[in-house]
Each structure stands twice: as structure tokens, then as C-alpha cells.
């Protein structure tokens, strides 16, 4: 089976991944939940499920490199093989991303490459998009530009607000992220040396 960890804050995606990896059919197991801020709901969800937690508070570190280095140390301590970023809002350094290349997954609340960066749902509304959704991708040094693993589209409705669209996208996230994790953990998908997705049809 595959070891992995979640680096998160709020926790609804963590909850979805916890439920998925509890299933006997899952190729993955959550071994540690790391948060970059103390006292968040995600840490409580993990503890309730008997999963180890760690807090690496970025405010306590003088540099991004030291912060990322501490996270890397925790990942090594738990023999992690796949890392899922779920609401983790700190940009990771190039050296960290290079070390974990092909093992680092992120979920973004738009159909990349549209609407990169923060407030993606608001960008979609302001652009008058009729369809939006979520994207699970391998993390690359360039933010929100990594190879796409899975996407799910949702309609944008006439009376949508940032909140109603975010809620609809979040429901899609809770399906897409577990599906993408199983693809990676089960060997169905991997990242090629050229940064492009390689599908294994037999997995
Ligand atoms: N290098 C790399 N690292 C990442 C870290 C987190 C996320 C999650 N999605 C994120 C996408 C954007 C941001 C962002 O722009 N935050 C405001 C600046 C915060 C800060 O100064 O740190 C954060 C997370 C994606 C990436 C990525 O695609 N590449």
C-alpha cells in the first residue's frame, strides 16, 4: 500500500480523502496530517480518526527554505510516498517541489489552466464562465501549472454567488481528489520526466 500525508487547513477535502482511504479497495493510507497553522479543524478531524498530526507554523521560520525543510523532515519521518495539498496556502520552494516531483498533488477550484491563483471561483464569475470546476494536478514550481491528473466540471448558474459556486465546486473536489489519489497511488498515472502525464492502461 501507499503511504501518504495531507498538508491542509480547513479539512473538507481531508475528510473526503480520509473516507476514501479507509475503504479496503484503496491503494493509499493517510499516515500523517500536517498543518501550517495550529488549531485548525483538519487537525481535529485527523486526531478523531486516530491519524498522527504535526503543526509546522510558517510564522516560526525565518525563511521558506527552513519551513519547507521542516515539512520535508516530517514527511521522511513517516516514510511518506505521496503528499496531498488540501487547502495548503503557502507557496513551496523549487527545491522542495523538485525533491517531491511526481509525488505532490494539489487541488485547485477551477478548470486549469483557467483562473490560476487565489479566488479562482470569483475569477470564473467575473469572466462570465458558464462552466467551471476543479482540477487535481501534480505540483510544479510554477504555481497552478503542473500536469493535470483529474478534473470535474460544474455548471455556473445565473444567480450564482462566489459562495454558491464555491460550494458546488467543493462537492466536485470531494470526488476528484480521492479519484486522483487512487490513480497515483494505484499506479494508473505517473509524471513523466518531461513533466507530462503518463497513463498506465493496465493499472
Ligand atoms: N511551487 C508551488 N507551490 C505551491 C504551493 C501551494 C499550492 C496550492 N495552491 C496555491 C496557489 C496559490 C497560492 C498563493 O498565491 N498564495 C498567496 C501567497 C502565499 C505565500 O506567499 O506563500 C497559494 C496556494 C500550489 C503550489 C504550486 O503549484 N507550486
Tab-separated table of C-alpha atoms and ligand atoms in Angstrom:
chain	number	residue	atom	x	y	z
A	1	UNK	CA	0.000	0.000	0.000
A	2	UNK	CA	0.999	3.559	-0.407
A	3	UNK	CA	1.837	5.863	2.472
A	4	UNK	CA	0.855	9.457	2.221
A	5	UNK	CA	0.127	12.610	4.115
A	6	UNK	CA	-2.195	15.547	3.882
A	7	UNK	CA	-0.994	19.090	4.231
A	8	UNK	CA	-4.136	21.072	4.911
A	9	UNK	CA	-6.074	23.709	6.794
A	10	UNK	CA	-9.903	23.546	6.724
A	11	UNK	CA	-10.378	19.889	6.166
A	12	UNK	CA	-13.358	19.063	3.909
A	13	UNK	CA	-11.000	17.645	1.272
A	14	UNK	CA	-9.104	15.898	4.055
A	15	UNK	CA	-12.390	14.373	5.237
A	16	UNK	CA	-13.101	13.096	1.704
A	17	UNK	CA	-9.594	11.608	1.432
A	18	UNK	CA	-9.908	10.015	4.888
A	19	UNK	CA	-13.187	8.359	3.903
A	20	UNK	CA	-11.733	7.151	0.590
A	21	UNK	CA	-8.535	5.699	2.089
A	22	UNK	CA	-10.492	3.869	4.803
A	23	UNK	CA	-12.059	1.680	2.093
A	24	UNK	CA	-10.454	-1.753	1.677
A	25	UNK	CA	-10.215	-1.105	-2.067
A	26	UNK	CA	-7.978	1.936	-1.505
A	27	UNK	CA	-4.306	1.832	-2.543
A	28	UNK	CA	-3.447	4.598	-0.084
A	29	UNK	CA	-3.257	5.180	3.656
A	30	UNK	CA	-3.057	8.548	5.401
A	31	UNK	CA	-0.116	8.317	7.812
A	32	UNK	CA	0.168	11.937	8.932
A	33	UNK	CA	-1.689	15.233	8.614
A	34	UNK	CA	0.499	18.339	8.639
A	35	UNK	CA	-0.962	21.821	9.041
A	36	UNK	CA	0.867	25.125	8.613
A	37	UNK	CA	-1.241	26.662	11.348
A	38	UNK	CA	-2.301	25.327	14.769
A	39	UNK	CA	-5.828	24.581	15.951
A	40	UNK	CA	-7.474	24.076	12.542
A	41	UNK	CA	-10.422	21.730	12.020
A	42	UNK	CA	-8.343	19.426	9.806
A	43	UNK	CA	-6.121	18.535	12.746
A	44	UNK	CA	-9.168	17.682	14.874
A	45	UNK	CA	-10.654	15.526	12.090
A	46	UNK	CA	-7.369	13.599	11.780
A	47	UNK	CA	-6.935	13.091	15.525
A	48	UNK	CA	-10.539	11.851	15.807
A	49	UNK	CA	-9.678	9.259	13.164
A	50	UNK	CA	-6.530	8.194	15.013
A	51	UNK	CA	-4.188	9.740	12.436
A	52	UNK	CA	-0.921	11.350	13.594
A	53	UNK	CA	-0.759	15.138	13.230
A	54	UNK	CA	2.016	17.728	13.133
A	55	UNK	CA	1.923	21.527	13.023
A	56	UNK	CA	4.671	23.341	11.121
A	57	UNK	CA	3.806	27.003	11.750
A	58	UNK	CA	5.373	29.044	8.945
A	59	UNK	CA	5.434	32.128	11.187
A	60	UNK	CA	8.134	30.449	13.308
A	61	UNK	CA	10.585	30.113	10.415
A	62	UNK	CA	12.933	32.734	9.087
A	63	UNK	CA	12.776	31.509	5.508
A	64	UNK	CA	10.640	29.426	3.149
A	65	UNK	CA	13.562	27.025	2.794
A	66	UNK	CA	13.615	26.326	6.538
A	67	UNK	CA	9.827	25.951	6.631
A	68	UNK	CA	9.805	23.546	3.673
A	69	UNK	CA	12.806	21.711	5.138
A	70	UNK	CA	10.886	21.068	8.349
A	71	UNK	CA	7.902	19.714	6.402
A	72	UNK	CA	10.278	17.516	4.392
A	73	UNK	CA	11.738	16.162	7.651
A	74	UNK	CA	8.260	15.166	8.889
A	75	UNK	CA	7.468	13.508	5.533
A	76	UNK	CA	10.690	11.465	5.798
A	77	UNK	CA	9.934	10.591	9.434
A	78	UNK	CA	6.661	8.980	8.298
A	79	UNK	CA	8.118	7.373	5.107
A	80	UNK	CA	5.573	9.297	3.042
A	81	UNK	CA	5.391	8.448	-0.680
A	82	UNK	CA	2.598	10.797	-1.807
A	83	UNK	CA	1.709	14.250	-0.487
A	84	UNK	CA	-1.761	15.796	-0.951
A	85	UNK	CA	-2.065	19.578	-0.582
A	86	UNK	CA	-5.608	20.285	0.593
A	87	UNK	CA	-6.105	23.967	1.296
A	88	UNK	CA	-2.388	24.436	1.941
A	89	UNK	CA	-1.825	28.075	1.174
A	90	UNK	CA	1.967	28.504	1.280
A	91	UNK	CA	3.967	28.532	-1.940
A	92	UNK	CA	6.583	25.735	-1.818
A	93	UNK	CA	10.217	26.313	-2.780
A	94	UNK	CA	11.663	24.928	-6.003
A	95	UNK	CA	13.978	22.549	-4.153
A	96	UNK	CA	11.083	21.043	-2.183
A	97	UNK	CA	8.943	20.671	-5.332
A	98	UNK	CA	11.862	19.119	-7.249
A	99	UNK	CA	12.508	16.600	-4.454
A	100	UNK	CA	8.813	15.598	-4.339
A	101	UNK	CA	8.257	15.903	-8.093
A	102	UNK	CA	5.592	13.455	-9.216
A	103	UNK	CA	4.570	12.739	-5.605
A	104	UNK	CA	2.954	16.094	-4.751
A	105	UNK	CA	-0.756	16.588	-5.592
A	106	UNK	CA	-2.812	19.757	-5.290
A	107	UNK	CA	-6.480	20.535	-5.838
A	108	UNK	CA	-7.463	23.856	-7.386
A	109	UNK	CA	-11.048	25.218	-7.569
A	110	UNK	CA	-11.161	25.903	-11.321
A	111	UNK	CA	-10.650	24.068	-14.617
A	112	UNK	CA	-6.933	24.835	-15.067
A	113	UNK	CA	-5.324	26.432	-16.952
A	114	UNK	CA	-8.191	28.879	-16.499
A	115	UNK	CA	-8.298	31.028	-13.356
A	116	UNK	CA	-4.982	30.288	-11.653
A	117	UNK	CA	-4.046	31.702	-8.257
A	118	UNK	CA	-6.252	32.725	-5.361
A	119	UNK	CA	-10.041	33.450	-5.616
A	120	UNK	CA	-10.413	31.232	-8.706
A	121	UNK	CA	-14.191	30.979	-8.196
A	122	UNK	CA	-14.540	34.791	-8.206
A	123	UNK	CA	-12.420	34.980	-11.378
A	124	UNK	CA	-14.793	32.498	-13.093
A	125	UNK	CA	-17.858	34.529	-12.114
A	126	UNK	CA	-16.270	37.793	-13.228
A	127	UNK	CA	-15.280	36.220	-16.550
A	128	UNK	CA	-18.889	35.147	-17.122
A	129	UNK	CA	-17.867	31.482	-17.443
A	130	UNK	CA	-20.842	29.103	-17.906
A	131	UNK	CA	-18.833	26.110	-16.707
A	132	UNK	CA	-16.177	25.867	-14.009
A	133	UNK	CA	-14.998	23.051	-11.759
A	134	UNK	CA	-11.902	21.705	-10.052
A	135	UNK	CA	-8.517	20.326	-11.075
A	136	UNK	CA	-6.168	17.894	-9.328
A	137	UNK	CA	-2.639	18.345	-10.621
A	138	UNK	CA	0.945	17.413	-9.842
A	139	UNK	CA	2.588	20.408	-8.185
A	140	UNK	CA	5.230	22.111	-10.353
A	141	UNK	CA	7.476	25.014	-9.358
A	142	UNK	CA	5.271	27.363	-11.373
A	143	UNK	CA	2.119	27.809	-9.296
A	144	UNK	CA	-1.017	26.008	-10.578
A	145	UNK	CA	0.804	24.940	-13.769
A	146	UNK	CA	1.576	21.265	-13.036
A	147	UNK	CA	0.387	18.298	-15.131
A	148	UNK	CA	-3.351	17.667	-14.773
A	149	UNK	CA	-4.399	14.329	-13.213
A	150	UNK	CA	-8.188	14.757	-12.888
A	151	UNK	CA	-10.870	17.388	-13.437
A	152	UNK	CA	-14.599	17.646	-12.794
A	153	UNK	CA	-16.802	20.328	-14.359
A	154	UNK	CA	-19.757	22.044	-12.688
A	155	UNK	CA	-22.303	24.474	-14.200
A	156	UNK	CA	-22.154	28.179	-13.324
A	157	UNK	CA	-25.770	29.273	-12.701
A	158	UNK	CA	-27.233	32.711	-13.427
A	159	UNK	CA	-27.799	33.596	-9.767
A	160	UNK	CA	-24.529	32.124	-8.532
A	161	UNK	CA	-22.551	33.976	-5.914
A	162	UNK	CA	-18.905	33.267	-5.039
A	163	UNK	CA	-20.267	31.203	-2.134
A	164	UNK	CA	-22.818	29.129	-4.088
A	165	UNK	CA	-20.313	28.390	-6.852
A	166	UNK	CA	-17.613	27.526	-4.275
A	167	UNK	CA	-19.999	25.096	-2.573
A	168	UNK	CA	-20.802	23.371	-5.903
A	169	UNK	CA	-17.090	23.161	-6.811
A	170	UNK	CA	-16.282	21.806	-3.344
A	171	UNK	CA	-18.702	18.896	-3.886
A	172	UNK	CA	-16.797	18.095	-7.105
A	173	UNK	CA	-13.455	18.388	-5.274
A	174	UNK	CA	-14.567	15.711	-2.809
A	175	UNK	CA	-14.947	13.293	-5.750
A	176	UNK	CA	-11.998	14.386	-7.903
A	177	UNK	CA	-9.276	14.451	-5.231
A	178	UNK	CA	-9.906	10.874	-3.945
A	179	UNK	CA	-10.150	9.640	-7.548
A	180	UNK	CA	-6.850	11.315	-8.458
A	181	UNK	CA	-5.140	9.953	-5.350
A	182	UNK	CA	-6.225	6.408	-6.212
A	183	UNK	CA	-4.898	6.865	-9.761
A	184	UNK	CA	-1.479	7.942	-8.462
A	185	UNK	CA	-1.308	5.515	-5.516
A	186	UNK	CA	-2.521	2.625	-7.673
A	187	UNK	CA	-0.020	3.337	-10.450
A	188	UNK	CA	-2.648	4.317	-13.016
A	189	UNK	CA	-0.976	7.666	-13.551
A	190	UNK	CA	2.551	8.972	-13.129
A	191	UNK	CA	4.525	12.057	-14.046
A	192	UNK	CA	6.965	11.666	-16.945
A	193	UNK	CA	10.456	13.201	-16.878
A	194	UNK	CA	9.194	15.752	-19.395
A	195	UNK	CA	6.586	16.941	-16.886
A	196	UNK	CA	3.716	15.322	-18.775
A	197	UNK	CA	1.244	12.726	-17.501
A	198	UNK	CA	1.863	9.043	-18.323
A	199	UNK	CA	-1.201	6.783	-18.125
A	200	UNK	CA	-0.827	3.058	-17.345
A	201	UNK	CA	-3.853	1.423	-19.013
A	202	UNK	CA	-3.326	-1.866	-17.158
A	203	UNK	CA	-3.461	-0.428	-13.632
B	1	LIG	N1	5.732	25.736	-6.048
B	1	LIG	C1	4.412	25.562	-5.840
B	1	LIG	N2	3.936	25.650	-4.587
B	1	LIG	C2	2.587	25.512	-4.359
B	1	LIG	C3	2.092	25.621	-3.057
B	1	LIG	C4	0.742	25.545	-2.808
B	1	LIG	C5	-0.149	25.324	-3.865
B	1	LIG	C6	-1.607	25.292	-3.563
B	1	LIG	N3	-2.262	26.402	-4.236
B	1	LIG	C7	-1.920	27.727	-4.006
B	1	LIG	C8	-1.987	28.631	-5.068
B	1	LIG	C9	-1.683	29.968	-4.887
B	1	LIG	C10	-1.281	30.412	-3.635
B	1	LIG	C11	-0.948	31.877	-3.424
B	1	LIG	O1	-0.680	32.618	-4.368
B	1	LIG	N4	-0.979	32.320	-2.122
B	1	LIG	C12	-0.662	33.682	-1.799
B	1	LIG	C13	0.833	33.750	-1.475
B	1	LIG	C14	1.136	32.904	-0.235
B	1	LIG	C15	2.655	32.827	0.003
B	1	LIG	O2	3.312	33.904	-0.058
B	1	LIG	O3	3.170	31.677	0.185
B	1	LIG	C16	-1.207	29.525	-2.554
B	1	LIG	C17	-1.510	28.171	-2.736
B	1	LIG	C18	0.313	25.189	-5.171
B	1	LIG	C19	1.701	25.286	-5.428
B	1	LIG	C20	2.256	25.185	-6.761
B	1	LIG	O4	1.520	24.957	-7.768
B	1	LIG	N5	3.601	25.330	-6.919
